[in-house]
CSV table of C-alpha atoms in Angstrom, one decimal:
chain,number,residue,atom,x,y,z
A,1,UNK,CA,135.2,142.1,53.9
A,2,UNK,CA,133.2,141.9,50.5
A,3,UNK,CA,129.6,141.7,50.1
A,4,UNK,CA,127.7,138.4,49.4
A,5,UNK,CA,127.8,138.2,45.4
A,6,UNK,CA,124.9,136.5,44.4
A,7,UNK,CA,125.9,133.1,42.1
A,8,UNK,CA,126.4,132.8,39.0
A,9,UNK,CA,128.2,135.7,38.3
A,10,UNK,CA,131.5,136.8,35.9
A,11,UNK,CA,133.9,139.3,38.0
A,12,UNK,CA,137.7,140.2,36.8
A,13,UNK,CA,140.3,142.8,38.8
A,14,UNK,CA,140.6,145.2,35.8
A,15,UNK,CA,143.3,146.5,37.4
A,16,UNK,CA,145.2,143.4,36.3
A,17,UNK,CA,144.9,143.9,32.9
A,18,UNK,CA,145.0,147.5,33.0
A,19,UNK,CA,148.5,147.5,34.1
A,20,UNK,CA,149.4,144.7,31.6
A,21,UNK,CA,148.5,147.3,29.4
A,22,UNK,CA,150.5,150.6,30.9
A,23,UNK,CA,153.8,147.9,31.1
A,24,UNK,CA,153.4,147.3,27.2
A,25,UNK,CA,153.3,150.6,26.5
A,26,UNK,CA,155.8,152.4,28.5
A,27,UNK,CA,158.1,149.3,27.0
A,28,UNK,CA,157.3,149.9,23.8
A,29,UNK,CA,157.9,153.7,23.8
A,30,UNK,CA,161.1,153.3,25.3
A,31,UNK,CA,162.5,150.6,22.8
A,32,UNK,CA,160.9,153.2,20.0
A,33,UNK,CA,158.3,150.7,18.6
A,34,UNK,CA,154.8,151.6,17.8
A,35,UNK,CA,152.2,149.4,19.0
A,36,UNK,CA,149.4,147.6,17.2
A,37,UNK,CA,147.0,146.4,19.1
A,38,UNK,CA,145.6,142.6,18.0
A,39,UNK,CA,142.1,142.4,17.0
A,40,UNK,CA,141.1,139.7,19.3
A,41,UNK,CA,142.3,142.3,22.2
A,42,UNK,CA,139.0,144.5,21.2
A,43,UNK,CA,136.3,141.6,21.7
A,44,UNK,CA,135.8,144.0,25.1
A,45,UNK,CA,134.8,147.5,25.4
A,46,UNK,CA,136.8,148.4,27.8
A,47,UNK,CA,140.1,146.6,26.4
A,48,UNK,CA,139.3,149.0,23.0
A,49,UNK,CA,139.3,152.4,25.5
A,50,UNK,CA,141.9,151.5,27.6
A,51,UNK,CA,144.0,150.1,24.7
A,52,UNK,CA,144.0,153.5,23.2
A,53,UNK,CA,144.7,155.6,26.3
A,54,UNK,CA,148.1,153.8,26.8
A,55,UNK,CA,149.4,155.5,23.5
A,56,UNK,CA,148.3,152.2,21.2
C-alpha cells in the first residue's frame, strides 16, 4: 500500500515513458533509421537524458 501523498501534487510512472522510449529505439535501429528527437520532447530534463541513452 502507498503512503498518504499530500494534495496537490504532480506524480507520473516514468517507467511509462521510459519504455515508450526503448520501443522507438530498438524499432528504429532495426528498420536502419536514425532518430531525431522533436524539440518539444526536451521541455523535461529527464526526457533530454533518457532520450539520449536510447541511441537518439
Amino acid at each position: 500500500m502507498r503512503e498518504p501523498m499530500e494534495t496537490p501534487q504532480v506524480s507520473a510512472d516514468l517507467d511509462i515513458p521510459d519504455a515508450n522510449l526503448r520501443r522507438t529505439a530498438e524499432l528504429a535501429a532495426k528498420a536502419g533509421i536514425k532518430l531525431r528527437l522533436h524539440t518539444k520532447t526536451h521541455k523535461s530534463v529527464w526526457a533530454c537524458a533518457a532520450g539520449g541513452s536510447n541511441g537518439s
